[in-house]
Amino acid sequence: MKNTITNGRKVIPYEMLLKTLSSTRELVERILPVNGIPSLKLGLEYLEPVIKSYIKKAREGLPIIGYHFSFPAEYLQCFDCVPVCIEGTSYFLAALLKGGIENYYDAMHSWGHPFHTCSSQRGTMGMTLDGLFKFDAIITPTAPCDCTIASYPFFKYKKLFPMVMLDLPYLHAPKSYDYYADQLKLGLEELGKIIGQKPDFNKLKKAIEIENHVNQLKLEIFDLIKGIPSPIENIFNAVSAGALIFISGTPESLAFYKKMLEITKQRYSKKLHHGIPEKFRSIWPYMITFFSIDLLEWLDRKLGLSVLFDIFNYNFTEPINTKSDLDTMFLGMAKKGMHLPMVRQSTEFFDPFIEYCVDFARQFSADCFIYTQSIACKQFGSVPQLLREALKEELGIPMLLIEFDAGDARMTSLNTFKEKISLFMETLS
Ligand code: SF4
């Protein structure tokens, strides 16, 4: 990979990401039949130009801002900048690069960062240690987990990147939303001072309005997934996570979900299903295997197991009110920020999580749950057993628990996943 440095600004992993997106798109377009895995084709088609435009902006010398995935990307549209998702970079490179990004995890292990921290951060940390990223600033909430809090100081104290940390409250109460709304406003102002720009709230409003529309389209897709057989292919979950993390607030995000809704409606009305006939329907309340998203396609094609949704695809909020004053808009932004995937689950007690999981199982006619317990998500370590008991008691459906590292195949391999799920499906027959 050519070492591209312009004005001392480095986004080499985004260049790697662009290359892998382009080569995967070419392969998908050449090899797959016209109707094969549309979410993958469309996702690559819309992700690629956005990442390309960010690289162009980096070359032009615009500031590079690293953001935690739990800080919605559209909030950064109030600046003329290059937004770089710390966690998304690790996991999408892990998914798309042959051999993943194990060398960057290992670089951090050698440096002394514990192996049981979140690989979504550890990968980008390793790349930054290697000098592949140079951020002008980083913004993150103090959420959703200890791993975030324990990992981000690396960027601040080892790499000396200016850091804006937004204090995100634990309780979901009106006063928490007010407090976090202030944090967001102050944080964006502070970030603006670091990069020498004033936040443009009109641009922010436009990006939020796009996402309000996207949210509505996603909700319609979500509702159609109740149909039997499921009208989405499993891999939609991974692609939709990518769209959420990388391109939210852009016209490309809107175009992707408009097309996906059309396809989903057609499949729903004709009862069409991707892969072999649907045998069982599963809900993955936490993460999919980012180190090998082809598992999702294998489940569709070999086992007939639908993955109805994962954690990145079931969290919805009310549209943000952009028509009133700025304070109202920030309040809406705060509510959305506190209901994002993993933040919502980590900033509440576990009982609402159990309740809506049971409710999802009913509404979506799920035959089972598959709970992937990441070695990193310690805050959730005790929940799977409680969920398993609740699903058994309330609905009589089983839950398979698989411990893994979402971005590192060396902990639980793809083959082990396949074996465990195949055996589990025999118990459902
Ligand atoms: S909640 Fe878990 S997966 Fe999400 S960032 Fe934290 S440790 Fe990583």
CSV table of C-alpha atoms and ligand atoms in Angstrom, one decimal:
chain,number,residue,atom,x,y,z
A,1,MET,CA,0.0,0.0,0.0
A,2,LYS,CA,1.4,3.4,-1.0
A,3,ASN,CA,2.0,5.5,2.0
A,4,THR,CA,-0.1,8.6,1.2
A,5,ILE,CA,0.7,11.6,3.3
A,6,THR,CA,-0.7,15.0,2.4
A,7,ASN,CA,-0.1,17.9,4.7
A,8,GLY,CA,0.9,15.3,7.3
A,9,ARG,CA,-2.6,13.9,7.3
A,10,LYS,CA,-2.9,10.1,7.2
A,11,VAL,CA,-5.8,7.9,6.6
A,12,ILE,CA,-4.1,4.9,5.1
A,13,PRO,CA,-6.5,2.4,6.7
A,14,TYR,CA,-9.4,4.2,4.9
A,15,GLU,CA,-7.4,3.8,1.7
A,16,MET,CA,-7.1,0.1,2.5
A,17,LEU,CA,-10.8,0.0,3.1
A,18,LEU,CA,-11.6,1.7,-0.2
A,19,LYS,CA,-9.5,-0.8,-2.0
A,20,THR,CA,-11.1,-3.7,-0.4
A,21,LEU,CA,-14.6,-2.2,-1.0
A,22,SER,CA,-13.8,-1.6,-4.7
A,23,SER,CA,-12.3,-5.1,-5.3
A,24,THR,CA,-15.2,-6.8,-3.4
A,25,ARG,CA,-17.7,-4.8,-5.4
A,26,GLU,CA,-16.1,-5.8,-8.7
A,27,LEU,CA,-16.0,-9.4,-7.7
A,28,VAL,CA,-19.6,-9.3,-6.5
A,29,GLU,CA,-20.8,-7.6,-9.7
A,30,ARG,CA,-18.9,-10.0,-11.9
A,31,ILE,CA,-19.6,-13.3,-10.2
A,32,LEU,CA,-23.0,-13.0,-8.5
A,33,PRO,CA,-26.2,-13.5,-10.5
A,34,VAL,CA,-28.2,-10.2,-11.2
A,35,ASN,CA,-30.5,-10.8,-8.2
A,36,GLY,CA,-27.8,-12.3,-5.9
A,37,ILE,CA,-27.4,-10.7,-2.4
A,38,PRO,CA,-28.7,-7.3,-3.4
A,39,SER,CA,-27.9,-5.7,0.0
A,40,LEU,CA,-24.2,-6.5,-0.6
A,41,LYS,CA,-24.2,-5.1,-4.1
A,42,LEU,CA,-26.1,-2.0,-3.1
A,43,GLY,CA,-24.1,-1.5,0.1
A,44,LEU,CA,-20.8,-1.6,-1.7
A,45,GLU,CA,-22.1,0.7,-4.4
A,46,TYR,CA,-23.1,3.4,-1.8
A,47,LEU,CA,-20.3,3.0,0.7
A,48,GLU,CA,-17.5,3.3,-1.9
A,49,PRO,CA,-18.2,6.8,-3.1
A,50,VAL,CA,-18.5,8.2,0.5
A,51,ILE,CA,-15.2,6.7,1.6
A,52,LYS,CA,-13.7,7.9,-1.7
A,53,SER,CA,-14.9,11.4,-1.0
A,54,TYR,CA,-13.4,11.3,2.5
A,55,ILE,CA,-10.0,10.2,1.2
A,56,LYS,CA,-10.2,13.1,-1.3
A,57,LYS,CA,-10.9,15.5,1.5
A,58,ALA,CA,-8.0,14.2,3.5
A,59,ARG,CA,-5.7,14.8,0.5
A,60,GLU,CA,-7.1,18.3,0.3
A,61,GLY,CA,-6.0,18.8,3.9
A,62,LEU,CA,-9.3,18.8,5.8
A,63,PRO,CA,-9.1,17.8,9.4
A,64,ILE,CA,-9.4,14.1,10.2
A,65,ILE,CA,-11.8,13.4,13.1
A,66,GLY,CA,-11.9,10.0,14.6
A,67,TYR,CA,-15.3,9.1,16.2
A,68,HIS,CA,-16.6,6.3,18.3
A,69,PHE,CA,-19.4,4.4,16.5
A,70,SER,CA,-21.7,5.5,19.3
A,71,PHE,CA,-21.3,9.1,18.2
A,72,PRO,CA,-23.7,9.3,15.2
A,73,ALA,CA,-21.6,10.1,12.1
A,74,GLU,CA,-24.2,12.6,10.8
A,75,TYR,CA,-23.5,14.8,13.8
A,76,LEU,CA,-20.0,15.5,12.3
A,77,GLN,CA,-21.6,16.9,9.2
A,78,CYS,CA,-21.6,20.3,10.8
A,79,PHE,CA,-17.9,20.5,10.0
A,80,ASP,CA,-16.0,20.3,6.8
A,81,CYS,CA,-13.9,17.3,7.9
A,82,VAL,CA,-13.0,13.7,7.3
A,83,PRO,CA,-15.0,11.5,9.7
A,84,VAL,CA,-13.2,8.3,10.5
A,85,CYS,CA,-15.0,5.6,12.6
A,86,ILE,CA,-12.5,4.0,14.9
A,87,GLU,CA,-14.5,0.8,15.5
A,88,GLY,CA,-15.9,0.5,12.0
A,89,THR,CA,-12.4,0.7,10.5
A,90,SER,CA,-11.3,-2.3,12.6
A,91,TYR,CA,-14.3,-4.5,11.9
A,92,PHE,CA,-14.8,-3.7,8.2
A,93,LEU,CA,-11.2,-4.3,7.5
A,94,ALA,CA,-11.4,-7.5,9.6
A,95,ALA,CA,-14.4,-8.5,7.4
A,96,LEU,CA,-13.0,-7.6,4.0
A,97,LEU,CA,-9.2,-8.2,4.2
A,98,LYS,CA,-7.9,-11.7,3.6
A,99,GLY,CA,-6.5,-12.8,6.9
A,100,GLY,CA,-8.3,-9.9,8.7
A,101,ILE,CA,-6.2,-7.5,10.8
A,102,GLU,CA,-4.7,-9.9,13.3
A,103,ASN,CA,-1.2,-8.2,12.9
A,104,TYR,CA,-2.7,-4.9,14.3
A,105,TYR,CA,-4.3,-6.7,17.3
A,106,ASP,CA,-0.9,-8.4,17.9
A,107,ALA,CA,0.9,-5.0,17.6
A,108,MET,CA,-1.2,-3.7,20.5
A,109,HIS,CA,-0.7,-6.9,22.5
A,110,SER,CA,3.0,-6.5,22.2
A,111,TRP,CA,2.7,-2.9,23.2
A,112,GLY,CA,0.9,-4.0,26.4
A,113,HIS,CA,-2.8,-3.5,25.7
A,114,PRO,CA,-4.8,-6.5,27.1
A,115,PHE,CA,-6.0,-9.1,24.6
A,116,HIS,CA,-9.5,-9.1,26.3
A,117,THR,CA,-10.3,-5.5,25.3
A,118,CYS,CA,-12.5,-4.8,22.4
A,119,SER,CA,-11.0,-5.7,19.1
A,120,SER,CA,-13.1,-3.0,17.4
A,121,GLN,CA,-10.9,-0.4,19.0
A,122,ARG,CA,-7.7,-2.5,19.3
A,123,GLY,CA,-7.4,-2.9,15.5
A,124,THR,CA,-7.4,0.9,14.8
A,125,MET,CA,-5.2,1.4,17.8
A,126,GLY,CA,-2.6,-1.0,16.3
A,127,MET,CA,-2.9,0.8,13.0
A,128,THR,CA,-2.4,4.2,14.7
A,129,LEU,CA,0.6,2.8,16.7
A,130,ASP,CA,2.1,1.8,13.3
A,131,GLY,CA,1.6,5.4,12.1
A,132,LEU,CA,-1.2,4.6,9.6
A,133,PHE,CA,-3.7,7.1,11.1
A,134,LYS,CA,-3.1,10.6,12.2
A,135,PHE,CA,-6.1,12.3,13.8
A,136,ASP,CA,-6.6,16.0,14.2
A,137,ALA,CA,-9.1,15.2,16.9
A,138,ILE,CA,-11.2,12.4,18.3
A,139,ILE,CA,-14.7,12.6,19.7
A,140,THR,CA,-16.3,9.9,21.8
A,141,PRO,CA,-19.0,9.5,24.5
A,142,THR,CA,-18.1,7.8,27.7
A,143,ALA,CA,-20.1,4.8,26.5
A,144,PRO,CA,-20.9,2.1,25.9
A,145,CYS,CA,-18.4,0.1,28.0
A,146,ASP,CA,-15.3,-0.1,30.1
A,147,CYS,CA,-13.3,-1.1,27.0
A,148,THR,CA,-14.0,2.2,25.4
A,149,ILE,CA,-12.9,4.1,28.5
A,150,ALA,CA,-9.8,2.0,28.9
A,151,SER,CA,-8.8,2.1,25.3
A,152,TYR,CA,-9.3,5.7,24.2
A,153,PRO,CA,-6.7,7.2,26.5
A,154,PHE,CA,-4.1,5.5,24.2
A,155,PHE,CA,-5.0,8.0,21.5
A,156,LYS,CA,-4.8,10.9,24.0
A,157,TYR,CA,-1.8,10.1,26.0
A,158,LYS,CA,0.3,7.9,23.7
A,159,LYS,CA,-0.5,9.5,20.4
A,160,LEU,CA,-1.3,13.0,21.8
A,161,PHE,CA,-4.4,13.5,19.7
A,162,PRO,CA,-6.8,16.1,21.1
A,163,MET,CA,-9.8,14.3,22.6
A,164,VAL,CA,-13.3,15.4,23.2
A,165,MET,CA,-15.1,13.1,25.7
A,166,LEU,CA,-18.8,13.5,26.2
A,167,ASP,CA,-20.1,12.4,29.5
A,168,LEU,CA,-23.0,10.1,28.8
A,169,PRO,CA,-25.2,9.4,31.8
A,170,TYR,CA,-26.2,5.9,32.9
A,171,LEU,CA,-29.9,6.3,33.6
A,172,HIS,CA,-32.5,6.9,30.9
A,173,ALA,CA,-34.4,9.8,32.6
A,174,PRO,CA,-35.5,13.2,31.3
A,175,LYS,CA,-32.7,14.9,33.3
A,176,SER,CA,-30.2,12.5,31.6
A,177,TYR,CA,-31.3,13.5,28.1
A,178,ASP,CA,-31.1,17.2,29.1
A,179,TYR,CA,-27.6,16.7,30.4
A,180,TYR,CA,-26.4,14.7,27.4
A,181,ALA,CA,-27.9,17.3,25.0
A,182,ASP,CA,-25.7,19.9,26.7
A,183,GLN,CA,-22.7,17.6,26.5
A,184,LEU,CA,-23.3,17.2,22.7
A,185,LYS,CA,-23.5,20.9,22.1
A,186,LEU,CA,-20.5,21.7,24.2
A,187,GLY,CA,-18.6,18.8,22.7
A,188,LEU,CA,-19.2,20.0,19.1
A,189,GLU,CA,-18.2,23.5,20.1
A,190,GLU,CA,-15.0,22.2,21.7
A,191,LEU,CA,-14.3,20.1,18.7
A,192,GLY,CA,-14.8,23.1,16.4
A,193,LYS,CA,-12.2,25.1,18.5
A,194,ILE,CA,-9.7,22.3,18.1
A,195,ILE,CA,-10.0,22.2,14.3
A,196,GLY,CA,-10.6,25.9,13.8
A,197,GLN,CA,-14.2,25.7,12.5
A,198,LYS,CA,-17.5,26.8,13.8
A,199,PRO,CA,-20.2,24.1,13.8
A,200,ASP,CA,-22.7,24.8,11.0
A,201,PHE,CA,-26.0,23.8,12.6
A,202,ASN,CA,-27.9,24.2,9.3
A,203,LYS,CA,-25.7,21.5,7.7
A,204,LEU,CA,-26.2,19.4,10.8
A,205,LYS,CA,-30.0,19.9,10.5
A,206,LYS,CA,-30.0,18.6,6.9
A,207,ALA,CA,-28.0,15.5,7.8
A,208,ILE,CA,-30.3,14.8,10.7
A,209,GLU,CA,-33.3,15.1,8.4
A,210,ILE,CA,-31.8,12.6,6.0
A,211,GLU,CA,-31.4,10.2,8.9
A,212,ASN,CA,-34.9,10.8,10.1
A,213,HIS,CA,-36.1,9.6,6.7
A,214,VAL,CA,-33.6,6.7,6.8
A,215,ASN,CA,-35.0,5.7,10.2
A,216,GLN,CA,-38.5,5.6,8.8
A,217,LEU,CA,-37.4,3.4,5.9
A,218,LYS,CA,-35.5,1.1,8.2
A,219,LEU,CA,-38.5,0.7,10.4
A,220,GLU,CA,-40.6,-0.3,7.4
A,221,ILE,CA,-38.0,-3.0,6.5
A,222,PHE,CA,-37.9,-4.1,10.2
A,223,ASP,CA,-41.7,-4.6,10.1
A,224,LEU,CA,-41.5,-6.6,6.9
A,225,ILE,CA,-39.0,-9.0,8.5
A,226,LYS,CA,-42.0,-10.3,10.5
A,227,GLY,CA,-43.0,-12.0,7.3
A,228,ILE,CA,-42.4,-15.7,6.8
A,229,PRO,CA,-40.1,-16.4,5.1
A,230,SER,CA,-37.9,-13.5,6.0
A,231,PRO,CA,-37.7,-11.1,3.0
A,232,ILE,CA,-34.1,-10.0,3.8
A,233,GLU,CA,-30.9,-12.0,3.3
A,234,ASN,CA,-28.8,-12.5,6.4
A,235,ILE,CA,-25.9,-10.4,5.1
A,236,PHE,CA,-28.2,-7.3,5.1
A,237,ASN,CA,-27.4,-7.1,8.8
A,238,ALA,CA,-23.7,-6.6,8.2
A,239,VAL,CA,-24.2,-4.2,5.3
A,240,SER,CA,-26.8,-2.2,7.2
A,241,ALA,CA,-24.4,-1.9,10.2
A,242,GLY,CA,-21.8,-0.5,7.8
A,243,ALA,CA,-24.2,2.0,6.4
A,244,LEU,CA,-25.2,3.1,10.0
A,245,ILE,CA,-21.6,3.5,11.1
A,246,PHE,CA,-19.9,5.0,8.0
A,247,ILE,CA,-22.4,6.9,5.9
A,248,SER,CA,-25.3,8.0,8.1
A,249,GLY,CA,-26.5,11.5,7.2
A,250,THR,CA,-25.5,11.2,3.5
A,251,PRO,CA,-27.7,11.0,0.4
A,252,GLU,CA,-26.0,7.6,-0.2
A,253,SER,CA,-27.4,6.3,3.0
A,254,LEU,CA,-30.9,7.3,2.0
A,255,ALA,CA,-30.6,5.9,-1.5
A,256,PHE,CA,-29.4,2.5,-0.1
A,257,TYR,CA,-32.4,2.1,2.3
A,258,LYS,CA,-34.9,3.3,-0.4
A,259,LYS,CA,-33.7,0.5,-2.7
A,260,MET,CA,-33.5,-2.0,0.1
A,261,LEU,CA,-37.1,-1.2,1.1
A,262,GLU,CA,-38.3,-1.7,-2.5
A,263,ILE,CA,-36.6,-5.1,-2.7
A,264,THR,CA,-37.8,-6.2,0.7
A,265,LYS,CA,-41.4,-5.2,-0.2
A,266,GLN,CA,-41.3,-7.2,-3.4
A,267,ARG,CA,-39.9,-10.2,-1.7
A,268,TYR,CA,-42.4,-9.9,1.1
A,269,SER,CA,-45.4,-9.7,-1.2
A,270,LYS,CA,-44.2,-12.7,-3.3
A,271,LYS,CA,-43.0,-14.6,-0.2
A,272,LEU,CA,-39.5,-14.8,-1.8
A,273,HIS,CA,-36.5,-15.9,0.3
A,274,HIS,CA,-32.8,-15.8,-0.2
A,275,GLY,CA,-30.8,-19.1,-0.2
A,276,ILE,CA,-32.5,-22.4,0.5
A,277,PRO,CA,-36.0,-22.4,2.0
A,278,GLU,CA,-36.2,-20.9,5.4
A,279,LYS,CA,-36.1,-23.7,8.1
A,280,PHE,CA,-35.6,-21.7,11.2
A,281,ARG,CA,-35.6,-18.1,12.2
A,282,SER,CA,-33.1,-16.7,14.7
A,283,ILE,CA,-32.5,-13.4,16.5
A,284,TRP,CA,-28.9,-12.4,17.3
A,285,PRO,CA,-29.4,-9.9,20.1
A,286,TYR,CA,-25.8,-8.9,20.2
A,287,MET,CA,-23.2,-9.1,17.4
A,288,ILE,CA,-22.5,-11.0,14.2
A,289,THR,CA,-19.1,-12.4,13.3
A,290,PHE,CA,-17.3,-9.4,11.7
A,291,PHE,CA,-14.2,-11.5,11.3
A,292,SER,CA,-16.1,-13.6,8.8
A,293,ILE,CA,-19.4,-12.2,7.6
A,294,ASP,CA,-19.7,-15.0,5.0
A,295,LEU,CA,-21.0,-17.1,7.9
A,296,LEU,CA,-24.3,-15.2,7.3
A,297,GLU,CA,-24.5,-16.3,3.7
A,298,TRP,CA,-23.6,-19.8,4.7
A,299,LEU,CA,-26.4,-20.0,7.1
A,300,ASP,CA,-28.8,-18.8,4.4
A,301,ARG,CA,-27.5,-21.2,1.8
A,302,LYS,CA,-26.6,-24.3,3.7
A,303,LEU,CA,-28.7,-24.4,6.8
A,304,GLY,CA,-31.8,-22.3,5.9
A,305,LEU,CA,-31.3,-20.4,9.1
A,306,SER,CA,-32.5,-16.7,8.9
A,307,VAL,CA,-30.7,-14.1,11.0
A,308,LEU,CA,-33.6,-11.7,11.4
A,309,PHE,CA,-31.6,-9.0,13.0
A,310,ASP,CA,-28.6,-8.3,15.2
A,311,ILE,CA,-27.8,-5.5,17.6
A,312,PHE,CA,-27.1,-2.9,14.8
A,313,ASN,CA,-30.5,-3.4,13.3
A,314,TYR,CA,-33.2,-3.3,16.0
A,315,ASN,CA,-32.6,0.0,17.9
A,316,PHE,CA,-35.0,2.8,16.8
A,317,THR,CA,-35.8,6.2,18.1
A,318,GLU,CA,-38.4,8.9,17.4
A,319,PRO,CA,-37.4,11.3,14.6
A,320,ILE,CA,-35.4,14.3,15.8
A,321,ASN,CA,-37.4,17.5,15.8
A,322,THR,CA,-35.4,19.9,13.5
A,323,LYS,CA,-38.3,22.3,13.0
A,324,SER,CA,-38.2,23.9,16.5
A,325,ASP,CA,-35.2,25.6,18.2
A,326,LEU,CA,-31.7,24.3,18.5
A,327,ASP,CA,-32.2,23.1,22.1
A,328,THR,CA,-35.0,20.9,21.0
A,329,MET,CA,-32.9,19.5,18.2
A,330,PHE,CA,-30.1,18.7,20.6
A,331,LEU,CA,-32.5,17.0,23.0
A,332,GLY,CA,-33.6,14.8,20.2
A,333,MET,CA,-29.9,14.1,19.3
A,334,ALA,CA,-29.3,13.2,22.9
A,335,LYS,CA,-32.2,10.7,23.0
A,336,LYS,CA,-31.0,9.1,19.8
A,337,GLY,CA,-27.4,9.0,21.1
A,338,MET,CA,-28.5,7.2,24.2
A,339,HIS,CA,-30.5,4.6,22.2
A,340,LEU,CA,-27.8,3.6,19.8
A,341,PRO,CA,-26.7,-0.1,19.5
A,342,MET,CA,-24.7,-1.1,22.7
A,343,VAL,CA,-25.3,2.3,24.3
A,344,ARG,CA,-28.9,1.5,24.9
A,345,GLN,CA,-28.1,-1.9,26.2
A,346,SER,CA,-25.3,-0.7,28.4
A,347,THR,CA,-26.9,2.3,29.9
A,348,GLU,CA,-29.9,0.5,31.4
A,349,PHE,CA,-30.4,-2.3,33.7
A,350,PHE,CA,-30.8,-5.6,32.0
A,351,ASP,CA,-34.5,-6.1,32.5
A,352,PRO,CA,-35.7,-3.9,29.6
A,353,PHE,CA,-33.3,-5.9,27.4
A,354,ILE,CA,-34.8,-9.2,28.5
A,355,GLU,CA,-38.3,-7.8,28.0
A,356,TYR,CA,-37.9,-6.5,24.5
A,357,CYS,CA,-36.0,-9.7,23.5
A,358,VAL,CA,-38.9,-11.8,24.6
A,359,ASP,CA,-41.3,-9.4,22.8
A,360,PHE,CA,-39.2,-9.6,19.6
A,361,ALA,CA,-39.2,-13.4,19.7
A,362,ARG,CA,-43.0,-13.3,19.8
A,363,GLN,CA,-43.5,-10.6,17.1
A,364,PHE,CA,-41.0,-12.0,14.7
A,365,SER,CA,-41.9,-15.7,15.2
A,366,ALA,CA,-38.3,-16.6,16.2
A,367,ASP,CA,-37.5,-20.2,16.7
A,368,CYS,CA,-34.4,-19.5,18.6
A,369,PHE,CA,-31.8,-16.9,19.8
A,370,ILE,CA,-28.1,-17.1,19.1
A,371,TYR,CA,-26.2,-15.0,21.6
A,372,THR,CA,-22.7,-14.2,20.7
A,373,GLN,CA,-20.9,-13.2,23.9
A,374,SER,CA,-17.9,-11.1,23.1
A,375,ILE,CA,-14.8,-11.5,25.3
A,376,ALA,CA,-14.7,-7.7,25.5
A,377,CYS,CA,-18.3,-6.9,26.5
A,378,LYS,CA,-17.9,-7.6,30.2
A,379,GLN,CA,-20.8,-5.4,31.2
A,380,PHE,CA,-23.1,-7.9,29.5
A,381,GLY,CA,-21.4,-11.1,30.7
A,382,SER,CA,-24.1,-12.1,33.2
A,383,VAL,CA,-27.1,-11.4,30.9
A,384,PRO,CA,-27.1,-14.4,28.5
A,385,GLN,CA,-28.1,-16.9,31.1
A,386,LEU,CA,-31.0,-14.7,32.3
A,387,LEU,CA,-32.2,-14.2,28.7
A,388,ARG,CA,-31.9,-17.9,28.1
A,389,GLU,CA,-34.2,-18.7,31.1
A,390,ALA,CA,-36.7,-16.0,30.1
A,391,LEU,CA,-37.0,-17.3,26.5
A,392,LYS,CA,-37.4,-20.8,27.8
A,393,GLU,CA,-40.0,-19.9,30.4
A,394,GLU,CA,-42.0,-17.4,28.4
A,395,LEU,CA,-41.9,-19.0,25.0
A,396,GLY,CA,-40.2,-22.4,25.2
A,397,ILE,CA,-37.6,-21.4,22.7
A,398,PRO,CA,-33.9,-22.2,23.1
A,399,MET,CA,-30.8,-20.0,23.0
A,400,LEU,CA,-27.4,-20.9,21.8
A,401,LEU,CA,-24.5,-19.1,23.5
A,402,ILE,CA,-21.2,-18.8,21.7
A,403,GLU,CA,-18.3,-17.0,23.2
A,404,PHE,CA,-16.1,-15.2,20.7
A,405,ASP,CA,-14.2,-12.2,19.6
A,406,ALA,CA,-16.2,-10.4,16.9
A,407,GLY,CA,-13.2,-9.2,15.0
A,408,ASP,CA,-10.6,-12.0,15.7
A,409,ALA,CA,-11.1,-15.4,14.3
A,410,ARG,CA,-8.5,-16.9,16.5
A,411,MET,CA,-10.7,-17.1,19.6
A,412,THR,CA,-13.7,-19.0,18.0
A,413,SER,CA,-13.1,-19.9,14.4
A,414,LEU,CA,-15.6,-19.8,11.5
A,415,ASN,CA,-15.6,-23.6,11.5
A,416,THR,CA,-16.4,-23.8,15.2
A,417,PHE,CA,-19.3,-21.4,14.6
A,418,LYS,CA,-20.6,-23.6,11.8
A,419,GLU,CA,-20.3,-26.8,13.8
A,420,LYS,CA,-22.0,-25.3,16.9
A,421,ILE,CA,-24.9,-23.8,14.9
A,422,SER,CA,-25.3,-27.0,12.8
A,423,LEU,CA,-25.5,-29.1,16.0
A,424,PHE,CA,-27.9,-26.6,17.6
A,425,MET,CA,-30.2,-26.7,14.6
A,426,GLU,CA,-30.5,-30.5,15.0
A,427,THR,CA,-32.0,-29.9,18.4
A,428,LEU,CA,-34.6,-27.6,16.8
A,429,SER,CA,-35.9,-30.2,14.3
B,1,SF4,S1,-20.0,-2.8,24.1
B,1,SF4,FE1,-18.7,-4.6,23.6
B,1,SF4,S2,-18.5,-4.7,21.4
B,1,SF4,FE2,-19.4,-2.6,21.9
B,1,SF4,S3,-17.5,-1.3,22.0
B,1,SF4,FE3,-17.9,-2.1,24.1
B,1,SF4,S4,-16.7,-4.0,24.3
B,1,SF4,FE4,-16.8,-3.4,22.1
